[in-house]
Amino acid sequence: MALLTVAVVLVAALGLLNLVLMLGVIRRLREHSDLLSDQQGQPPAVMLEVGSIPGDFVSSTLDGRVLARADLPPMTLVAFLSPSCEHCEEQLPVLVDRARAMPGGAEHVWIVVVGKGPETQPYAEQFAGLATVFVEPGTGALPLAFGVKGFPAFGLLDERGIVASTAFGIARLDLPVAR
């Protein structure tokens, strides 16, 4: 009989320990759910915040022109891509379509290929004629001026050169359409 009493007490103690641990797990899950729901309302920052002005920069285009922030035309689509980025590859067909439809043509589309390896030059050349193309290292003037935090990064500058919208996916930008 004493052995049965010890067994019942042991099972009850294990049940109480399990209950306490489960309550702790449930409390932690609620905290995590609250944190996740707070973050889902805000899109991730890919570059400067909307309403910001890009920093000063001077950079050379693929065709050798030297451009600065003062040379940014009004209503410019800016894209930061990396040859080693899988998601960048997925965005290319939509980027090409949007670039062709952009009012003002290639002068109003700036594509910055970010990287140092031998694959950056051929990757950048596919955009020649479609956009004003730059090749920059990750610490280059353009990625720093636009505060790029990840790839791909797309932005639209308004007629005053202020960031009007940003996104990881180009389809999320409200781009003007050529008439």
GROMACS .gro file of N, CA and C in nm:
model
  537
    1MET      N    1   0.082  -0.119   0.000
    1MET     CA    2   0.000   0.000   0.000
    1MET      C    3   0.087   0.126   0.000
    2ALA      N    4   0.197   0.122   0.070
    2ALA     CA    5   0.286   0.239   0.075
    2ALA      C    6   0.347   0.264  -0.063
    3LEU      N    7   0.376   0.156  -0.134
    3LEU     CA    8   0.432   0.170  -0.268
    3LEU      C    9   0.331   0.235  -0.362
    4LEU      N   10   0.205   0.202  -0.349
    4LEU     CA   11   0.099   0.261  -0.432
    4LEU      C   12   0.085   0.410  -0.401
    5THR      N   13   0.094   0.448  -0.276
    5THR     CA   14   0.085   0.588  -0.236
    5THR      C   15   0.201   0.668  -0.294
    6VAL      N   16   0.320   0.613  -0.289
    6VAL     CA   17   0.439   0.680  -0.345
    6VAL      C   18   0.422   0.697  -0.496
    7ALA      N   19   0.370   0.597  -0.563
    7ALA     CA   20   0.351   0.604  -0.708
    7ALA      C   21   0.249   0.711  -0.744
    8VAL      N   22   0.138   0.719  -0.669
    8VAL     CA   23   0.034   0.820  -0.696
    8VAL      C   24   0.090   0.959  -0.672
    9VAL      N   25   0.166   0.980  -0.564
    9VAL     CA   26   0.226   1.110  -0.535
    9VAL      C   27   0.326   1.148  -0.646
   10LEU      N   28   0.404   1.051  -0.690
   10LEU     CA   29   0.501   1.077  -0.797
   10LEU      C   30   0.431   1.116  -0.928
   11VAL      N   31   0.326   1.046  -0.964
   11VAL     CA   32   0.251   1.078  -1.086
   11VAL      C   33   0.186   1.216  -1.072
   12ALA      N   34   0.132   1.248  -0.957
   12ALA     CA   35   0.071   1.380  -0.933
   12ALA      C   36   0.176   1.490  -0.944
   13ALA      N   37   0.297   1.468  -0.889
   13ALA     CA   38   0.405   1.567  -0.897
   13ALA      C   39   0.447   1.588  -1.042
   14LEU      N   40   0.460   1.480  -1.118
   14LEU     CA   41   0.494   1.492  -1.260
   14LEU      C   42   0.385   1.567  -1.338
   15GLY      N   43   0.261   1.541  -1.304
   15GLY     CA   44   0.149   1.611  -1.369
   15GLY      C   45   0.153   1.760  -1.339
   16LEU      N   46   0.181   1.797  -1.213
   16LEU     CA   47   0.190   1.939  -1.177
   16LEU      C   48   0.310   2.006  -1.246
   17LEU      N   49   0.423   1.936  -1.253
   17LEU     CA   50   0.540   1.990  -1.322
   17LEU      C   51   0.508   2.013  -1.470
   18ASN      N   52   0.442   1.918  -1.531
   18ASN     CA   53   0.402   1.932  -1.671
   18ASN      C   54   0.309   2.051  -1.689
   19LEU      N   55   0.213   2.069  -1.598
   19LEU     CA   56   0.119   2.181  -1.605
   19LEU      C   57   0.193   2.315  -1.595
   20VAL      N   58   0.287   2.327  -1.503
   20VAL     CA   59   0.364   2.450  -1.487
   20VAL      C   60   0.446   2.480  -1.613
   21LEU      N   61   0.511   2.378  -1.667
   21LEU     CA   62   0.590   2.398  -1.789
   21LEU      C   63   0.502   2.437  -1.907
   22MET      N   64   0.387   2.377  -1.922
   22MET     CA   65   0.296   2.411  -2.031
   22MET      C   66   0.245   2.553  -2.019
   23LEU      N   67   0.216   2.598  -1.897
   23LEU     CA   68   0.172   2.737  -1.877
   23LEU      C   69   0.283   2.834  -1.918
   24GLY      N   70   0.407   2.799  -1.888
   24GLY     CA   71   0.519   2.884  -1.930
   24GLY      C   72   0.533   2.889  -2.081
   25VAL      N   73   0.517   2.776  -2.147
   25VAL     CA   74   0.525   2.770  -2.293
   25VAL      C   75   0.412   2.851  -2.356
   26ILE      N   76   0.294   2.838  -2.304
   26ILE     CA   77   0.179   2.913  -2.357
   26ILE      C   78   0.201   3.063  -2.341
   27ARG      N   79   0.251   3.105  -2.225
   27ARG     CA   80   0.279   3.248  -2.203
   27ARG      C   81   0.382   3.299  -2.303
   28ARG      N   82   0.487   3.220  -2.328
   28ARG     CA   83   0.592   3.259  -2.423
   28ARG      C   84   0.537   3.267  -2.565
   29LEU      N   85   0.450   3.173  -2.602
   29LEU     CA   86   0.390   3.175  -2.735
   29LEU      C   87   0.303   3.299  -2.754
   30ARG      N   88   0.232   3.340  -2.652
   30ARG     CA   89   0.151   3.462  -2.661
   30ARG      C   90   0.240   3.584  -2.683
   31GLU      N   91   0.353   3.591  -2.612
   31GLU     CA   92   0.446   3.703  -2.630
   31GLU      C   93   0.499   3.706  -2.773
   32HIS      N   94   0.536   3.590  -2.825
   32HIS     CA   95   0.589   3.581  -2.961
   32HIS      C   96   0.481   3.618  -3.063
   33SER      N   97   0.358   3.574  -3.040
   33SER     CA   98   0.248   3.609  -3.130
   33SER      C   99   0.227   3.759  -3.134
   34ASP      N  100   0.233   3.824  -3.019
   34ASP     CA  101   0.218   3.969  -3.013
   34ASP      C  102   0.330   4.039  -3.089
   35LEU      N  103   0.453   3.991  -3.072
   35LEU     CA  104   0.566   4.051  -3.142
   35LEU      C  105   0.553   4.034  -3.293
   36LEU      N  106   0.513   3.916  -3.336
   36LEU     CA  107   0.498   3.891  -3.479
   36LEU      C  108   0.385   3.973  -3.539
   37SER      N  109   0.274   3.986  -3.470
   37SER     CA  110   0.163   4.064  -3.524
   37SER      C  111   0.197   4.212  -3.532
   38ASP      N  112   0.280   4.261  -3.440
   38ASP     CA  113   0.324   4.400  -3.447
   38ASP      C  114   0.413   4.423  -3.569
   39GLN      N  115   0.496   4.326  -3.604
   39GLN     CA  116   0.587   4.341  -3.716
   39GLN      C  117   0.519   4.320  -3.851
   40GLN      N  118   0.412   4.244  -3.857
   40GLN     CA  119   0.348   4.215  -3.985
   40GLN      C  120   0.277   4.335  -4.042
   41GLY      N  121   0.239   4.429  -3.961
   41GLY     CA  122   0.171   4.549  -4.010
   41GLY      C  123   0.265   4.641  -4.085
   42GLN      N  124   0.395   4.625  -4.068
   42GLN     CA  125   0.493   4.712  -4.130
   42GLN      C  126   0.576   4.632  -4.229
   43PRO      N  127   0.586   4.682  -4.352
   43PRO     CA  128   0.673   4.612  -4.446
   43PRO      C  129   0.819   4.630  -4.404
   44PRO      N  130   0.903   4.535  -4.435
   44PRO     CA  131   1.043   4.549  -4.396
   44PRO      C  132   1.109   4.664  -4.471
   45ALA      N  133   1.198   4.733  -4.403
   45ALA     CA  134   1.269   4.845  -4.464
   45ALA      C  135   1.375   4.790  -4.558
   46VAL      N  136   1.374   4.833  -4.682
   46VAL     CA  137   1.471   4.787  -4.780
   46VAL      C  138   1.575   4.894  -4.811
   47MET      N  139   1.536   5.017  -4.790
   47MET     CA  140   1.625   5.129  -4.814
   47MET      C  141   1.572   5.248  -4.734
   48LEU      N  142   1.607   5.367  -4.773
   48LEU     CA  143   1.562   5.486  -4.700
   48LEU      C  144   1.411   5.485  -4.682
   49GLU      N  145   1.366   5.547  -4.576
   49GLU     CA  146   1.223   5.555  -4.550
   49GLU      C  147   1.156   5.648  -4.650
   50VAL      N  148   1.027   5.625  -4.672
   50VAL     CA  149   0.948   5.713  -4.757
   50VAL      C  150   0.955   5.853  -4.699
   51GLY      N  151   0.977   5.951  -4.785
   51GLY     CA  152   0.990   6.091  -4.742
   51GLY      C  153   1.134   6.135  -4.723
   52SER      N  154   1.229   6.041  -4.734
   52SER     CA  155   1.371   6.073  -4.717
   52SER      C  156   1.432   6.118  -4.850
   53ILE      N  157   1.541   6.189  -4.839
   53ILE     CA  158   1.618   6.230  -4.957
   53ILE      C  159   1.746   6.147  -4.959
   54PRO      N  160   1.778   6.085  -5.072
   54PRO     CA  161   1.902   6.007  -5.079
   54PRO      C  162   2.023   6.096  -5.049
   55GLY      N  163   2.125   6.034  -4.992
   55GLY     CA  164   2.248   6.107  -4.962
   55GLY      C  165   2.323   6.143  -5.089
   56ASP      N  166   2.425   6.224  -5.073
   56ASP     CA  167   2.507   6.264  -5.187
   56ASP      C  168   2.587   6.145  -5.237
   57PHE      N  169   2.606   6.140  -5.367
   57PHE     CA  170   2.688   6.034  -5.427
   57PHE      C  171   2.742   6.083  -5.561
   58VAL      N  172   2.847   6.021  -5.602
   58VAL     CA  173   2.903   6.035  -5.737
   58VAL      C  174   2.941   5.895  -5.780
   59SER      N  175   2.891   5.853  -5.897
   59SER     CA  176   2.917   5.717  -5.943
   59SER      C  177   2.924   5.714  -6.094
   60SER      N  178   2.995   5.616  -6.147
   60SER     CA  179   3.008   5.600  -6.292
   60SER      C  180   2.911   5.495  -6.342
   61THR      N  181   2.849   5.526  -6.455
   61THR     CA  182   2.758   5.431  -6.517
   61THR      C  183   2.837   5.327  -6.595
   62LEU      N  184   2.768   5.227  -6.641
   62LEU     CA  185   2.830   5.120  -6.719
   62LEU      C  186   2.892   5.175  -6.848
   63ASP      N  187   2.830   5.280  -6.903
   63ASP     CA  188   2.883   5.339  -7.026
   63ASP      C  189   2.982   5.454  -7.001
   64GLY      N  190   3.024   5.472  -6.875
   64GLY     CA  191   3.131   5.566  -6.844
   64GLY      C  192   3.089   5.706  -6.802
   65ARG      N  193   2.960   5.736  -6.801
   65ARG     CA  194   2.916   5.869  -6.755
   65ARG      C  195   2.928   5.877  -6.603
   66VAL      N  196   2.965   5.994  -6.554
   66VAL     CA  197   2.974   6.017  -6.410
   66VAL      C  198   2.850   6.096  -6.369
   67LEU      N  199   2.771   6.038  -6.279
   67LEU     CA  200   2.646   6.100  -6.235
   67LEU      C  201   2.648   6.120  -6.084
   68ALA      N  202   2.576   6.223  -6.040
   68ALA     CA  203   2.565   6.255  -5.897
   68ALA      C  204   2.417   6.266  -5.862
   69ARG      N  205   2.390   6.291  -5.735
   69ARG     CA  206   2.250   6.303  -5.692
   69ARG      C  207   2.177   6.413  -5.768
   70ALA      N  208   2.246   6.519  -5.800
   70ALA     CA  209   2.185   6.630  -5.874
   70ALA      C  210   2.139   6.587  -6.013
   71ASP      N  211   2.193   6.476  -6.064
   71ASP     CA  212   2.157   6.427  -6.197
   71ASP      C  213   2.035   6.334  -6.197
   72LEU      N  214   1.981   6.304  -6.080
   72LEU     CA  215   1.863   6.218  -6.073
   72LEU      C  216   1.747   6.287  -6.141
   73PRO      N  217   1.689   6.226  -6.245
   73PRO     CA  218   1.573   6.288  -6.309
   73PRO      C  219   1.449   6.272  -6.221
   74PRO      N  220   1.348   6.357  -6.241
   74PRO     CA  221   1.225   6.342  -6.162
   74PRO      C  222   1.156   6.210  -6.196
   75MET      N  223   1.086   6.156  -6.101
   75MET     CA  224   1.013   6.029  -6.115
   75MET      C  225   1.105   5.919  -6.165
   76THR      N  226   1.199   5.879  -6.080
   76THR     CA  227   1.297   5.778  -6.116
   76THR      C  228   1.271   5.648  -6.041
   77LEU      N  229   1.275   5.538  -6.115
   77LEU     CA  230   1.270   5.405  -6.055
   77LEU      C  231   1.414   5.364  -6.029
   78VAL      N  232   1.444   5.324  -5.904
   78VAL     CA  233   1.579   5.282  -5.867
   78VAL      C  234   1.570   5.137  -5.821
   79ALA      N  235   1.659   5.052  -5.878
   79ALA     CA  236   1.660   4.910  -5.843
   79ALA      C  237   1.802   4.871  -5.802
   80PHE      N  238   1.814   4.801  -5.690
   80PHE     CA  239   1.943   4.749  -5.642
   80PHE      C  240   1.935   4.597  -5.649
   81LEU      N  241   2.022   4.538  -5.730
   81LEU     CA  242   2.022   4.394  -5.753
   81LEU      C  243   2.160   4.336  -5.729
   82SER      N  244   2.164   4.208  -5.701
   82SER     CA  245   2.291   4.138  -5.684
   82SER      C  246   2.288   4.011  -5.769
   83PRO      N  247   2.396   3.983  -5.842
   83PRO     CA  248   2.398   3.862  -5.925
   83PRO      C  249   2.382   3.733  -5.846
   84SER      N  250   2.417   3.733  -5.719
   84SER     CA  251   2.409   3.612  -5.638
   84SER      C  252   2.276   3.599  -5.564
   85CYS      N  253   2.182   3.688  -5.593
   85CYS     CA  254   2.053   3.691  -5.521
   85CYS      C  255   1.946   3.617  -5.601
   86GLU      N  256   1.894   3.509  -5.543
   86GLU     CA  257   1.791   3.429  -5.610
   86GLU      C  258   1.663   3.508  -5.631
   87HIS      N  259   1.624   3.585  -5.530
   87HIS     CA  260   1.500   3.663  -5.540
   87HIS      C  261   1.513   3.772  -5.646
   88CYS      N  262   1.636   3.823  -5.666
   88CYS     CA  263   1.659   3.923  -5.771
   88CYS      C  264   1.626   3.863  -5.907
   89GLU      N  265   1.668   3.739  -5.929
   89GLU     CA  266   1.641   3.672  -6.056
   89GLU      C  267   1.491   3.659  -6.079
   90GLU      N  268   1.415   3.630  -5.974
   90GLU     CA  269   1.271   3.617  -5.986
   90GLU      C  270   1.206   3.748  -6.025
   91GLN      N  271   1.265   3.860  -5.985
   91GLN     CA  272   1.209   3.992  -6.010
   91GLN      C  273   1.242   4.046  -6.149
   92LEU      N  274   1.339   3.988  -6.218
   92LEU     CA  275   1.386   4.043  -6.345
   92LEU      C  276   1.278   4.060  -6.452
   93PRO      N  277   1.191   3.962  -6.478
   93PRO     CA  278   1.090   3.983  -6.583
   93PRO      C  279   0.997   4.101  -6.552
   94VAL      N  280   0.956   4.115  -6.428
   94VAL     CA  281   0.868   4.226  -6.391
   94VAL      C  282   0.945   4.358  -6.399
   95LEU      N  283   1.071   4.357  -6.355
   95LEU     CA  284   1.154   4.478  -6.363
   95LEU      C  285   1.169   4.523  -6.507
   96VAL      N  286   1.196   4.431  -6.597
   96VAL     CA  287   1.212   4.466  -6.738
   96VAL      C  288   1.083   4.526  -6.793
   97ASP      N  289   0.969   4.465  -6.761
   97ASP     CA  290   0.840   4.519  -6.807
   97ASP      C  291   0.815   4.658  -6.751
   98ARG      N  292   0.839   4.675  -6.622
   98ARG     CA  293   0.816   4.806  -6.560
   98ARG      C  294   0.912   4.911  -6.613
   99ALA      N  295   1.036   4.872  -6.639
   99ALA     CA  296   1.134   4.967  -6.691
   99ALA      C  297   1.094   5.014  -6.831
  100ARG      N  298   1.044   4.923  -6.913
  100ARG     CA  299   0.999   4.961  -7.048
  100ARG      C  300   0.879   5.054  -7.044
  101ALA      N  301   0.794   5.038  -6.943
  101ALA     CA  302   0.673   5.120  -6.932
  101ALA      C  303   0.695   5.250  -6.856
  102MET      N  304   0.814   5.271  -6.804
  102MET     CA  305   0.842   5.389  -6.722
  102MET      C  306   0.846   5.515  -6.810
  103PRO      N  307   0.769   5.617  -6.773
  103PRO     CA  308   0.775   5.743  -6.849
  103PRO      C  309   0.917   5.800  -6.845
  104GLY      N  310   0.963   5.849  -6.957
  104GLY     CA  311   1.098   5.906  -6.965
  104GLY      C  312   1.201   5.805  -7.011
  105GLY      N  313   1.166   5.679  -7.018
  105GLY     CA  314   1.257   5.577  -7.069
  105GLY      C  315   1.373   5.546  -6.977
  106ALA      N  316   1.485   5.506  -7.039
  106ALA     CA  317   1.602   5.456  -6.967
  106ALA      C  318   1.662   5.559  -6.872
  107GLU      N  319   1.647   5.686  -6.900
  107GLU     CA  320   1.703   5.790  -6.811
  107GLU      C  321   1.631   5.793  -6.677
  108HIS      N  322   1.508   5.744  -6.672
  108HIS     CA  323   1.429   5.746  -6.549
  108HIS      C  324   1.428   5.611  -6.477
  109VAL      N  325   1.513   5.521  -6.521
  109VAL     CA  326   1.528   5.391  -6.455
  109VAL      C  327   1.676   5.374  -6.424
  110TRP      N  328   1.709   5.366  -6.297
  110TRP     CA  329   1.849   5.345  -6.255
  110TRP      C  330   1.857   5.207  -6.193
  111ILE      N  331   1.941   5.122  -6.251
  111ILE     CA  332   1.963   4.988  -6.198
  111ILE      C  333   2.107   4.982  -6.146
  112VAL      N  334   2.120   4.946  -6.019
  112VAL     CA  335   2.251   4.936  -5.956
  112VAL      C  336   2.278   4.789  -5.928
  113VAL      N  337   2.379   4.735  -5.994
  113VAL     CA  338   2.420   4.596  -5.972
  113VAL      C  339   2.528   4.599  -5.865
  114VAL      N  340   2.500   4.534  -5.754
  114VAL     CA  341   2.590   4.539  -5.639
  114VAL      C  342   2.667   4.407  -5.629
  115GLY      N  343   2.798   4.418  -5.634
  115GLY     CA  344   2.883   4.300  -5.624
  115GLY      C  345   3.024   4.331  -5.669
  116LYS      N  346   3.115   4.237  -5.643
  116LYS     CA  347   3.255   4.257  -5.679
  116LYS      C  348   3.308   4.150  -5.773
  117GLY      N  349   3.241   4.040  -5.783
  117GLY     CA  350   3.293   3.926  -5.858
  117GLY      C  351   3.288   3.946  -6.008
  118PRO      N  352   3.343   3.850  -6.081
  118PRO     CA  353   3.346   3.859  -6.227
  118PRO      C  354   3.207   3.851  -6.291
  119GLU      N  355   3.108   3.804  -6.217
  119GLU     CA  356   2.974   3.790  -6.273
  119GLU      C  357   2.897   3.922  -6.275
  120THR      N  358   2.946   4.026  -6.207
  120THR     CA  359   2.871   4.152  -6.200
  120THR      C  360   2.864   4.224  -6.333
  121GLN      N  361   2.972   4.227  -6.408
  121GLN     CA  362   2.974   4.299  -6.536
  121GLN      C  363   2.877   4.239  -6.637
  122PRO      N  364   2.883   4.107  -6.663
  122PRO     CA  365   2.785   4.049  -6.757
  122PRO      C  366   2.641   4.064  -6.708
  123TYR      N  367   2.621   4.053  -6.578
  123TYR     CA  368   2.487   4.068  -6.521
  123TYR      C  369   2.435   4.209  -6.548
  124ALA      N  370   2.522   4.309  -6.530
  124ALA     CA  371   2.482   4.448  -6.551
  124ALA      C  372   2.456   4.478  -6.698
  125GLU      N  373   2.530   4.416  -6.787
  125GLU     CA  374   2.518   4.445  -6.930
  125GLU      C  375   2.382   4.406  -6.987
  126GLN      N  376   2.311   4.315  -6.921
  126GLN     CA  377   2.179   4.277  -6.971
  126GLN      C  378   2.078   4.390  -6.961
  127PHE      N  379   2.109   4.493  -6.882
  127PHE     CA  380   2.017   4.606  -6.865
  127PHE      C  381   2.055   4.725  -6.953
  128ALA      N  382   2.163   4.716  -7.028
  128ALA     CA  383   2.206   4.826  -7.114
  128ALA      C  384   2.095   4.858  -7.214
  129GLY      N  385   2.068   4.986  -7.233
  129GLY     CA  386   1.962   5.030  -7.323
  129GLY      C  387   1.826   5.034  -7.258
  130LEU      N  388   1.809   4.961  -7.150
  130LEU     CA  389   1.682   4.957  -7.078
  130LEU      C  390   1.682   5.057  -6.963
  131ALA      N  391   1.803   5.084  -6.911
  131ALA     CA  392   1.815   5.168  -6.792
  131ALA      C  393   1.952   5.233  -6.787
  132THR      N  394   1.968   5.325  -6.696
  132THR     CA  395   2.100   5.378  -6.662
  132THR      C  396   2.157   5.279  -6.562
  133VAL      N  397   2.268   5.214  -6.597
  133VAL     CA  398   2.318   5.101  -6.518
  133VAL      C  399   2.449   5.137  -6.448
  134PHE      N  400   2.459   5.098  -6.322
  134PHE     CA  401   2.577   5.118  -6.241
  134PHE      C  402   2.623   4.983  -6.187
  135VAL      N  403   2.752   4.968  -6.164
  135VAL     CA  404   2.806   4.852  -6.093
  135VAL      C  405   2.880   4.907  -5.972
  136GLU      N  406   2.840   4.863  -5.854
  136GLU     CA  407   2.896   4.915  -5.730
  136GLU      C  408   2.923   4.801  -5.633
  137PRO      N  409   3.025   4.817  -5.548
  137PRO     CA  410   3.040   4.721  -5.437
  137PRO      C  411   2.932   4.752  -5.332
  138GLY      N  412   2.913   4.661  -5.240
  138GLY     CA  413   2.812   4.681  -5.135
  138GLY      C  414   2.834   4.806  -5.053
  139THR      N  415   2.959   4.850  -5.046
  139THR     CA  416   2.990   4.973  -4.971
  139THR      C  417   3.008   5.091  -5.066
  140GLY      N  418   2.957   5.080  -5.187
  140GLY     CA  419   2.970   5.186  -5.286
  140GLY      C  420   2.883   5.305  -5.254
  141ALA      N  421   2.902   5.410  -5.331
  141ALA     CA  422   2.833   5.537  -5.307
  141ALA      C  423   2.682   5.526  -5.318
  142LEU      N  424   2.631   5.457  -5.418
  142LEU     CA  425   2.485   5.447  -5.436
  142LEU      C  426   2.416   5.364  -5.328
  143PRO      N  427   2.465   5.241  -5.297
  143PRO     CA  428   2.399   5.167  -5.188
  143PRO      C  429   2.401   5.243  -5.055
  144LEU      N  430   2.509   5.315  -5.029
  144LEU     CA  431   2.515   5.393  -4.905
  144LEU      C  432   2.422   5.513  -4.909
  145ALA      N  433   2.416   5.581  -5.022
  145ALA     CA  434   2.330   5.700  -5.034
  145ALA      C  435   2.183   5.664  -5.018
  146PHE      N  436   2.145   5.545  -5.065
  146PHE     CA  437   2.005   5.503  -5.056
  146PHE      C  438   1.979   5.416  -4.932
  147GLY      N  439   2.080   5.388  -4.853
  147GLY     CA  440   2.063   5.310  -4.731
  147GLY      C  441   2.010   5.170  -4.756
  148VAL      N  442   2.061   5.104  -4.858
  148VAL     CA  443   2.013   4.971  -4.896
  148VAL      C  444   2.043   4.871  -4.785
  149LYS      N  445   1.939   4.794  -4.747
  149LYS     CA  446   1.952   4.698  -4.638
  149LYS      C  447   1.940   4.553  -4.684
  150GLY      N  448   1.905   4.530  -4.809
  150GLY     CA  449   1.889   4.394  -4.859
  150GLY      C  450   1.861   4.396  -5.007
  151PHE      N  451   1.859   4.277  -5.068
  151PHE     CA  452   1.838   4.267  -5.212
  151PHE      C  453   1.725   4.171  -5.242
  152PRO      N  454   1.648   4.199  -5.343
  152PRO     CA  455   1.648   4.319  -5.423
  152PRO      C  456   1.584   4.434  -5.347
  153ALA      N  457   1.619   4.553  -5.383
  153ALA     CA  458   1.558   4.672  -5.323
  153ALA      C  459   1.512   4.763  -5.436
  154PHE      N  460   1.387   4.803  -5.432
  154PHE     CA  461   1.330   4.889  -5.534
  154PHE      C  462   1.276   5.014  -5.469
  155GLY      N  463   1.292   5.125  -5.538
  155GLY     CA  464   1.240   5.250  -5.486
  155GLY      C  465   1.193   5.339  -5.598
  156LEU      N  466   1.103   5.428  -5.566
  156LEU     CA  467   1.054   5.527  -5.661
  156LEU      C  468   1.076   5.664  -5.600
  157LEU      N  469   1.144   5.749  -5.674
  157LEU     CA  470   1.165   5.887  -5.630
  157LEU      C  471   1.063   5.976  -5.699
  158ASP      N  472   1.008   6.072  -5.625
  158ASP     CA  473   0.910   6.161  -5.685
  158ASP      C  474   0.978   6.272  -5.766
  159GLU      N  475   0.900   6.367  -5.811
  159GLU     CA  476   0.954   6.473  -5.896
  159GLU      C  477   1.053   6.565  -5.825
  160ARG      N  478   1.057   6.561  -5.691
  160ARG     CA  479   1.153   6.642  -5.615
  160ARG      C  480   1.274   6.561  -5.570
  161GLY      N  481   1.282   6.432  -5.609
  161GLY     CA  482   1.394   6.348  -5.571
  161GLY      C  483   1.380   6.289  -5.432
  162ILE      N  484   1.259   6.286  -5.380
  162ILE     CA  485   1.230   6.231  -5.246
  162ILE      C  486   1.174   6.090  -5.265
  163VAL      N  487   1.214   6.000  -5.176
  163VAL     CA  488   1.167   5.861  -5.184
  163VAL      C  489   1.016   5.858  -5.165
  164ALA      N  490   0.945   5.812  -5.268
  164ALA     CA  491   0.799   5.806  -5.263
  164ALA      C  492   0.750   5.669  -5.218
  165SER      N  493   0.822   5.562  -5.255
  165SER     CA  494   0.786   5.428  -5.209
  165SER      C  495   0.906   5.335  -5.224
  166THR      N  496   0.906   5.228  -5.143
  166THR     CA  497   1.013   5.128  -5.148
  166THR      C  498   0.951   4.990  -5.130
  167ALA      N  499   1.021   4.888  -5.179
  167ALA     CA  500   0.971   4.751  -5.164
  167ALA      C  501   1.080   4.651  -5.199
  168PHE      N  502   1.066   4.527  -5.148
  168PHE     CA  503   1.152   4.416  -5.189
  168PHE      C  504   1.106   4.361  -5.323
  169GLY      N  505   0.979   4.376  -5.354
  169GLY     CA  506   0.925   4.328  -5.481
  169GLY      C  507   0.878   4.445  -5.565
  170ILE      N  508   0.920   4.452  -5.689
  170ILE     CA  509   0.887   4.566  -5.773
  170ILE      C  510   0.737   4.576  -5.798
  171ALA      N  511   0.666   4.466  -5.796
  171ALA     CA  512   0.521   4.469  -5.819
  171ALA      C  513   0.448   4.547  -5.709
  172ARG      N  514   0.513   4.567  -5.595
  172ARG     CA  515   0.451   4.640  -5.484
  172ARG      C  516   0.463   4.791  -5.497
  173LEU      N  517   0.545   4.837  -5.592
  173LEU     CA  518   0.561   4.982  -5.612
  173LEU      C  519   0.448   5.035  -5.699
  174ASP      N  520   0.400   5.153  -5.668
  174ASP     CA  521   0.302   5.221  -5.751
  174ASP      C  522   0.377   5.306  -5.852
  175LEU      N  523   0.401   5.248  -5.968
  175LEU     CA  524   0.481   5.316  -6.070
  175LEU      C  525   0.393   5.387  -6.170
  176PRO      N  526   0.437   5.503  -6.217
  176PRO     CA  527   0.363   5.570  -6.324
  176PRO      C  528   0.378   5.490  -6.453
  177VAL      N  529   0.286   5.510  -6.544
  177VAL     CA  530   0.287   5.437  -6.671
  177VAL      C  531   0.304   5.538  -6.784
  178ALA      N  532   0.391   5.505  -6.880
  178ALA     CA  533   0.412   5.592  -6.995
  178ALA      C  534   0.284   5.600  -7.077
  179ARG      N  535   0.260   5.715  -7.133
  179ARG     CA  536   0.138   5.734  -7.216
  179ARG      C  537   0.171   5.723  -7.360
   0.00000   0.00000   0.00000
